[in-house]
Amino acid sequence: MRDSSIPILEMKNAGKIYTQGARSIEALRGANLAVRKGEFVCLIGASGCGKSTLLRMAAGFEAATSGDTLMWDVPITGPGPSRGMVFQDYGLFPWLSVRDNIGFGPRSRGRPRAEIKATADHFIELVGLQNFAEIYPHQLSGGMKQRVAIARVLANDAEMVLMDEPFGALDAMTRERLQDELVEIWSRTGLTVLFVTHAIDEAIFLADRVVVMSPGPGRIDNEYTIDLPRPRDVASNDFNEWRRLLSSQLHSHHGRKAG
Ligand code: ADP
Ligand code: MG
């Protein structure tokens, strides 16, 4: 067992400066964040406040230029299967069935055929796609594709899923259905999720904790523990209170000079 006092992901005074020729952009300054196993954490903030940068640092796609980025207390030096990024279009392989998409990680690691099938079937069942194992991605709904993408990450031994505005391009109804599905999969699997959004309602609906960021340079302003019971009612008074609070937090940055 892991020492439960150690966060799965931790940033200590982490900063990121991008340099392009003579120009440099401070995308993130002094970020402190600890995500515990099983938590659902949402990053929220205006465009350009460093949300994607922070997520890519957690994934290991970008290195911090100052401070520390740790997983289980060990510096993150690059991408690894323990942190799976789920992309907006889910990145499924169209030529592979649901089972083969989910078994892709174990197969590319050279696991024995029987083990690949057992792993794939285990995660197919976990996300409730037993009847769809032989189906191809183009035959699946958006919600089912999301399930496959998450199962694929889990089959690759991921302990943490990173999602960057995955529902940003969707209509409101589809988005709400996928949010419900995501909460359901999360509570069933005990997964840890770090989720970027700029939609206040989405953050309050999904998260155990909302981390508010602001631009110029990008940084973390505040964190809020959302103590509402699940399933959450977006029409309740308590939800509205959170909506008001986070909205005033986010809008307090308007009018300030962006950097
Ligand atoms: P967000 O996801 O919150 O919109 P980003 O992390 O994408 O914010 O960007 C933060 C800042 O860093 C922005 O000013 C953006 O233009 C800049 N930036 C992001 N990625 C790069 C990059 N690869 N090279 C240079 N600048 C970047
Ligand atoms: Mg972004």
Short mmCIF file of C-alpha atoms and ligand atoms in Angstrom, two decimals:
data_model
loop_
_atom_site.label_atom_id
_atom_site.label_comp_id
_atom_site.label_asym_id
_atom_site.label_seq_id
_atom_site.Cartn_x
_atom_site.Cartn_y
_atom_site.Cartn_z
CA MET A 1 0.00 0.00 0.00
CA ARG A 2 1.01 3.56 -0.71
CA ASP A 3 1.49 5.96 2.14
CA SER A 4 -1.82 7.79 1.97
CA SER A 5 -0.28 10.98 3.31
CA ILE A 6 1.67 11.32 0.04
CA PRO A 7 -0.24 13.02 -2.78
CA ILE A 8 -0.43 11.17 -6.08
CA LEU A 9 0.50 14.43 -7.82
CA GLU A 10 2.23 17.39 -6.28
CA MET A 11 3.49 20.68 -7.60
CA LYS A 12 5.72 22.73 -5.38
CA ASN A 13 6.28 26.29 -6.46
CA ALA A 14 6.22 25.04 -10.05
CA GLY A 15 6.75 27.53 -12.85
CA LYS A 16 6.92 27.41 -16.60
CA ILE A 17 8.50 29.95 -18.92
CA TYR A 18 8.25 29.25 -22.65
CA THR A 19 11.02 30.77 -24.73
CA GLN A 20 10.66 31.37 -28.44
CA GLY A 21 13.79 32.98 -29.78
CA ALA A 22 14.27 36.21 -27.86
CA ARG A 23 10.74 36.19 -26.50
CA SER A 24 9.70 34.50 -23.31
CA ILE A 25 6.23 33.88 -21.91
CA GLU A 26 5.66 33.16 -18.25
CA ALA A 27 2.80 30.67 -18.53
CA LEU A 28 2.79 29.54 -14.91
CA ARG A 29 4.23 31.07 -11.76
CA GLY A 30 4.69 29.45 -8.34
CA ALA A 31 1.99 26.80 -8.61
CA ASN A 32 1.36 24.75 -5.48
CA LEU A 33 -1.04 21.87 -5.85
CA ALA A 34 -1.52 18.49 -4.21
CA VAL A 35 -3.92 15.94 -5.64
CA ARG A 36 -4.75 12.91 -3.51
CA LYS A 37 -5.55 9.45 -4.79
CA GLY A 38 -9.18 9.16 -5.82
CA GLU A 39 -9.79 12.89 -5.93
CA PHE A 40 -11.57 14.66 -8.76
CA VAL A 41 -9.91 18.05 -9.18
CA CYS A 42 -10.96 20.68 -11.71
CA LEU A 43 -8.73 23.53 -12.89
CA ILE A 44 -10.73 26.55 -13.96
CA GLY A 45 -9.75 29.96 -15.27
CA ALA A 46 -9.81 32.29 -18.25
CA SER A 47 -8.07 31.45 -21.47
CA GLY A 48 -4.30 31.83 -21.20
CA CYS A 49 -4.02 31.32 -17.43
CA GLY A 50 -1.86 28.23 -17.79
CA LYS A 51 -4.38 25.42 -17.32
CA SER A 52 -3.15 23.36 -20.27
CA THR A 53 0.44 24.09 -19.33
CA LEU A 54 -0.13 22.78 -15.81
CA LEU A 55 -1.85 19.66 -17.18
CA ARG A 56 0.95 19.00 -19.68
CA MET A 57 3.48 19.35 -16.87
CA ALA A 58 1.52 16.78 -14.87
CA ALA A 59 1.51 14.50 -17.93
CA GLY A 60 5.26 14.98 -18.36
CA PHE A 61 4.91 16.52 -21.83
CA GLU A 62 6.39 19.78 -20.55
CA ALA A 63 9.12 20.20 -17.95
CA ALA A 64 8.80 22.83 -15.25
CA THR A 65 11.36 25.62 -15.58
CA SER A 66 11.30 26.16 -11.80
CA GLY A 67 10.05 24.28 -8.76
CA ASP A 68 9.05 20.63 -8.54
CA THR A 69 6.47 18.38 -10.19
CA LEU A 70 6.17 15.07 -8.40
CA MET A 71 4.21 11.86 -8.67
CA TRP A 72 4.19 9.84 -5.47
CA ASP A 73 7.03 12.08 -4.32
CA VAL A 74 9.18 11.18 -7.34
CA PRO A 75 10.06 13.89 -9.91
CA ILE A 76 8.13 13.61 -13.18
CA THR A 77 10.71 13.51 -15.95
CA GLY A 78 8.53 12.58 -18.91
CA PRO A 79 5.27 10.99 -19.96
CA GLY A 80 4.44 7.61 -18.43
CA PRO A 81 1.57 5.15 -18.47
CA SER A 82 0.68 6.01 -14.86
CA ARG A 83 -0.78 9.33 -16.07
CA GLY A 84 -3.10 8.98 -19.03
CA MET A 85 -4.23 11.95 -21.07
CA VAL A 86 -7.73 11.64 -22.50
CA PHE A 87 -8.02 13.91 -25.53
CA GLN A 88 -11.02 15.84 -26.75
CA ASP A 89 -11.65 13.48 -29.67
CA TYR A 90 -10.72 10.52 -27.41
CA GLY A 91 -7.93 9.48 -29.78
CA LEU A 92 -9.35 6.01 -30.38
CA PHE A 93 -7.92 3.90 -33.19
CA PRO A 94 -10.73 3.65 -35.74
CA TRP A 95 -9.40 0.42 -37.21
CA LEU A 96 -9.43 -1.40 -33.87
CA SER A 97 -12.42 -2.84 -32.04
CA VAL A 98 -13.32 -1.66 -28.55
CA ARG A 99 -11.45 -4.64 -27.08
CA ASP A 100 -8.34 -4.01 -29.16
CA ASN A 101 -8.36 -0.29 -28.39
CA ILE A 102 -8.46 -1.09 -24.69
CA GLY A 103 -5.84 -3.83 -25.02
CA PHE A 104 -3.53 -1.58 -27.02
CA GLY A 105 -1.27 -0.58 -24.10
CA PRO A 106 -0.70 -4.10 -22.75
CA ARG A 107 -0.14 -5.35 -26.32
CA SER A 108 2.44 -2.70 -27.14
CA ARG A 109 4.21 -3.63 -23.92
CA GLY A 110 4.46 -7.19 -25.25
CA ARG A 111 2.19 -8.85 -22.70
CA PRO A 112 1.08 -12.43 -23.47
CA ARG A 113 -2.06 -12.75 -25.58
CA ALA A 114 -4.19 -14.29 -22.81
CA GLU A 115 -3.23 -11.56 -20.38
CA ILE A 116 -4.07 -8.84 -22.92
CA LYS A 117 -7.52 -10.29 -23.41
CA ALA A 118 -8.10 -10.71 -19.67
CA THR A 119 -7.00 -7.13 -18.98
CA ALA A 120 -9.12 -5.74 -21.80
CA ASP A 121 -12.17 -7.70 -20.69
CA HIS A 122 -11.73 -6.61 -17.10
CA PHE A 123 -11.78 -2.93 -18.05
CA ILE A 124 -14.52 -3.41 -20.65
CA GLU A 125 -16.67 -4.72 -17.83
CA LEU A 126 -15.62 -1.98 -15.44
CA VAL A 127 -16.87 0.71 -17.84
CA GLY A 128 -19.97 -1.30 -18.78
CA LEU A 129 -19.17 -2.05 -22.43
CA GLN A 130 -19.52 -5.87 -22.29
CA ASN A 131 -21.92 -5.91 -25.22
CA PHE A 132 -19.73 -3.71 -27.39
CA ALA A 133 -16.33 -5.42 -27.27
CA GLU A 134 -16.30 -6.28 -30.97
CA ILE A 135 -17.69 -2.92 -32.13
CA TYR A 136 -15.58 -0.25 -33.88
CA PRO A 137 -15.34 3.38 -32.69
CA HIS A 138 -17.46 4.88 -35.48
CA GLN A 139 -20.38 2.79 -34.24
CA LEU A 140 -20.19 4.22 -30.72
CA SER A 141 -21.89 7.23 -29.14
CA GLY A 142 -19.77 10.00 -27.60
CA GLY A 143 -20.37 8.60 -24.12
CA MET A 144 -19.24 5.15 -25.16
CA LYS A 145 -16.11 6.54 -26.82
CA GLN A 146 -15.28 8.29 -23.57
CA ARG A 147 -15.69 4.99 -21.73
CA VAL A 148 -13.33 3.27 -24.16
CA ALA A 149 -10.77 6.07 -23.82
CA ILE A 150 -10.85 5.86 -20.03
CA ALA A 151 -10.74 2.06 -20.05
CA ARG A 152 -7.74 2.21 -22.38
CA VAL A 153 -5.93 4.51 -19.98
CA LEU A 154 -6.81 2.23 -17.05
CA ALA A 155 -5.67 -0.90 -18.91
CA ASN A 156 -2.34 0.82 -19.29
CA ASP A 157 -2.04 0.88 -15.47
CA ALA A 158 -2.87 4.58 -15.20
CA GLU A 159 -3.55 5.83 -11.72
CA MET A 160 -4.49 9.26 -12.90
CA VAL A 161 -6.46 10.61 -15.84
CA LEU A 162 -5.75 14.07 -17.24
CA MET A 163 -8.48 15.74 -19.29
CA ASP A 164 -8.15 19.09 -21.06
CA GLU A 165 -11.57 20.61 -21.79
CA PRO A 166 -12.80 17.30 -23.20
CA PHE A 167 -16.40 18.50 -23.56
CA GLY A 168 -15.58 21.99 -24.82
CA ALA A 169 -16.83 21.43 -28.35
CA LEU A 170 -20.08 19.64 -27.52
CA ASP A 171 -23.69 20.74 -27.36
CA ALA A 172 -25.17 21.23 -23.89
CA MET A 173 -27.17 18.00 -23.77
CA THR A 174 -24.34 15.76 -24.89
CA ARG A 175 -22.04 17.52 -22.50
CA GLU A 176 -24.34 16.90 -19.54
CA ARG A 177 -24.67 13.24 -20.41
CA LEU A 178 -20.90 12.84 -20.63
CA GLN A 179 -20.45 14.63 -17.31
CA ASP A 180 -22.88 12.16 -15.70
CA GLU A 181 -21.02 9.26 -17.27
CA LEU A 182 -17.66 10.55 -16.16
CA VAL A 183 -18.77 10.92 -12.54
CA GLU A 184 -20.22 7.44 -12.70
CA ILE A 185 -17.00 5.88 -14.04
CA TRP A 186 -14.92 7.86 -11.58
CA SER A 187 -16.94 6.72 -8.58
CA ARG A 188 -16.92 3.13 -9.81
CA THR A 189 -13.18 2.93 -10.45
CA GLY A 190 -11.68 5.11 -7.72
CA LEU A 191 -9.66 6.86 -10.40
CA THR A 192 -7.90 10.15 -9.78
CA VAL A 193 -8.94 12.85 -12.24
CA LEU A 194 -7.38 16.21 -13.06
CA PHE A 195 -9.81 18.00 -15.38
CA VAL A 196 -9.44 21.37 -17.09
CA THR A 197 -12.49 23.45 -17.92
CA HIS A 198 -13.47 27.07 -18.27
CA ALA A 199 -17.13 26.31 -17.49
CA ILE A 200 -18.11 27.08 -13.90
CA ASP A 201 -21.10 24.72 -13.85
CA GLU A 202 -19.02 21.87 -15.17
CA ALA A 203 -16.41 22.35 -12.44
CA ILE A 204 -19.02 22.50 -9.64
CA PHE A 205 -20.85 19.48 -11.02
CA LEU A 206 -17.74 17.31 -11.33
CA ALA A 207 -15.16 18.26 -8.78
CA ASP A 208 -14.29 17.41 -5.21
CA ARG A 209 -12.07 20.44 -5.39
CA VAL A 210 -11.97 23.39 -7.77
CA VAL A 211 -8.67 25.16 -8.34
CA VAL A 212 -9.12 28.71 -9.63
CA MET A 213 -6.38 30.11 -11.83
CA SER A 214 -5.79 33.58 -13.26
CA PRO A 215 -3.66 34.92 -16.10
CA GLY A 216 -0.83 37.37 -16.51
CA PRO A 217 1.25 35.36 -15.48
CA GLY A 218 -0.75 32.16 -15.02
CA ARG A 219 -1.07 31.13 -11.42
CA ILE A 220 -3.27 29.42 -8.87
CA ASP A 221 -5.38 31.89 -6.90
CA ASN A 222 -7.56 29.76 -4.70
CA GLU A 223 -8.97 26.30 -4.13
CA TYR A 224 -12.44 25.34 -3.00
CA THR A 225 -13.68 22.02 -1.67
CA ILE A 226 -17.10 21.37 -3.17
CA ASP A 227 -18.93 19.62 -0.36
CA LEU A 228 -22.20 19.02 -2.25
CA PRO A 229 -23.52 15.43 -2.17
CA ARG A 230 -23.68 13.48 -5.43
CA PRO A 231 -25.51 13.25 -7.72
CA ARG A 232 -25.47 17.03 -7.79
CA ASP A 233 -28.50 19.09 -8.61
CA VAL A 234 -27.54 22.05 -10.78
CA ALA A 235 -30.84 23.73 -9.89
CA SER A 236 -30.37 23.56 -6.10
CA ASN A 237 -29.72 26.59 -3.91
CA ASP A 238 -26.40 25.19 -2.74
CA PHE A 239 -25.25 24.74 -6.32
CA ASN A 240 -26.27 28.32 -7.01
CA GLU A 241 -24.24 29.57 -4.08
CA TRP A 242 -21.16 27.91 -5.53
CA ARG A 243 -21.96 29.30 -8.95
CA ARG A 244 -22.12 32.81 -7.50
CA LEU A 245 -18.94 32.43 -5.50
CA LEU A 246 -16.84 31.01 -8.32
CA SER A 247 -18.24 33.43 -10.84
CA SER A 248 -17.26 36.42 -8.70
CA GLN A 249 -13.82 34.84 -8.18
CA LEU A 250 -13.28 34.45 -11.90
CA HIS A 251 -14.62 37.82 -12.86
CA SER A 252 -12.57 39.66 -10.28
CA HIS A 253 -9.68 39.31 -12.73
CA HIS A 254 -11.44 41.04 -15.56
CA GLY A 255 -10.08 44.44 -16.32
CA ARG A 256 -6.70 43.61 -14.92
CA LYS A 257 -3.90 43.91 -17.38
CA ALA A 258 -3.21 40.58 -19.06
CA GLY A 259 0.47 39.73 -19.48
P1 ADP B 1 -4.89 27.90 -20.96
O1 ADP B 1 -4.92 26.44 -21.21
O2 ADP B 1 -5.33 28.27 -19.57
O3 ADP B 1 -5.65 28.69 -21.97
P2 ADP B 1 -2.10 27.74 -21.71
O4 ADP B 1 -1.41 26.89 -20.73
O5 ADP B 1 -2.45 27.13 -23.02
O6 ADP B 1 -3.38 28.40 -21.03
O7 ADP B 1 -1.20 29.01 -22.04
C1 ADP B 1 -0.66 29.86 -21.05
C2 ADP B 1 0.22 30.89 -21.73
O8 ADP B 1 1.36 30.24 -22.29
C3 ADP B 1 -0.45 31.63 -22.87
O9 ADP B 1 0.04 32.94 -22.89
C4 ADP B 1 0.00 30.86 -24.09
O10 ADP B 1 0.02 31.68 -25.23
C5 ADP B 1 1.41 30.43 -23.68
N1 ADP B 1 1.81 29.17 -24.30
C6 ADP B 1 1.17 27.98 -24.17
N2 ADP B 1 1.84 26.99 -24.81
C7 ADP B 1 2.93 27.58 -25.37
C8 ADP B 1 4.02 27.10 -26.16
N3 ADP B 1 4.12 25.81 -26.50
N4 ADP B 1 4.95 28.01 -26.55
C9 ADP B 1 4.85 29.30 -26.20
N5 ADP B 1 3.87 29.81 -25.46
C10 ADP B 1 2.90 28.97 -25.03
MG MG B 2 -5.94 25.29 -22.60
#
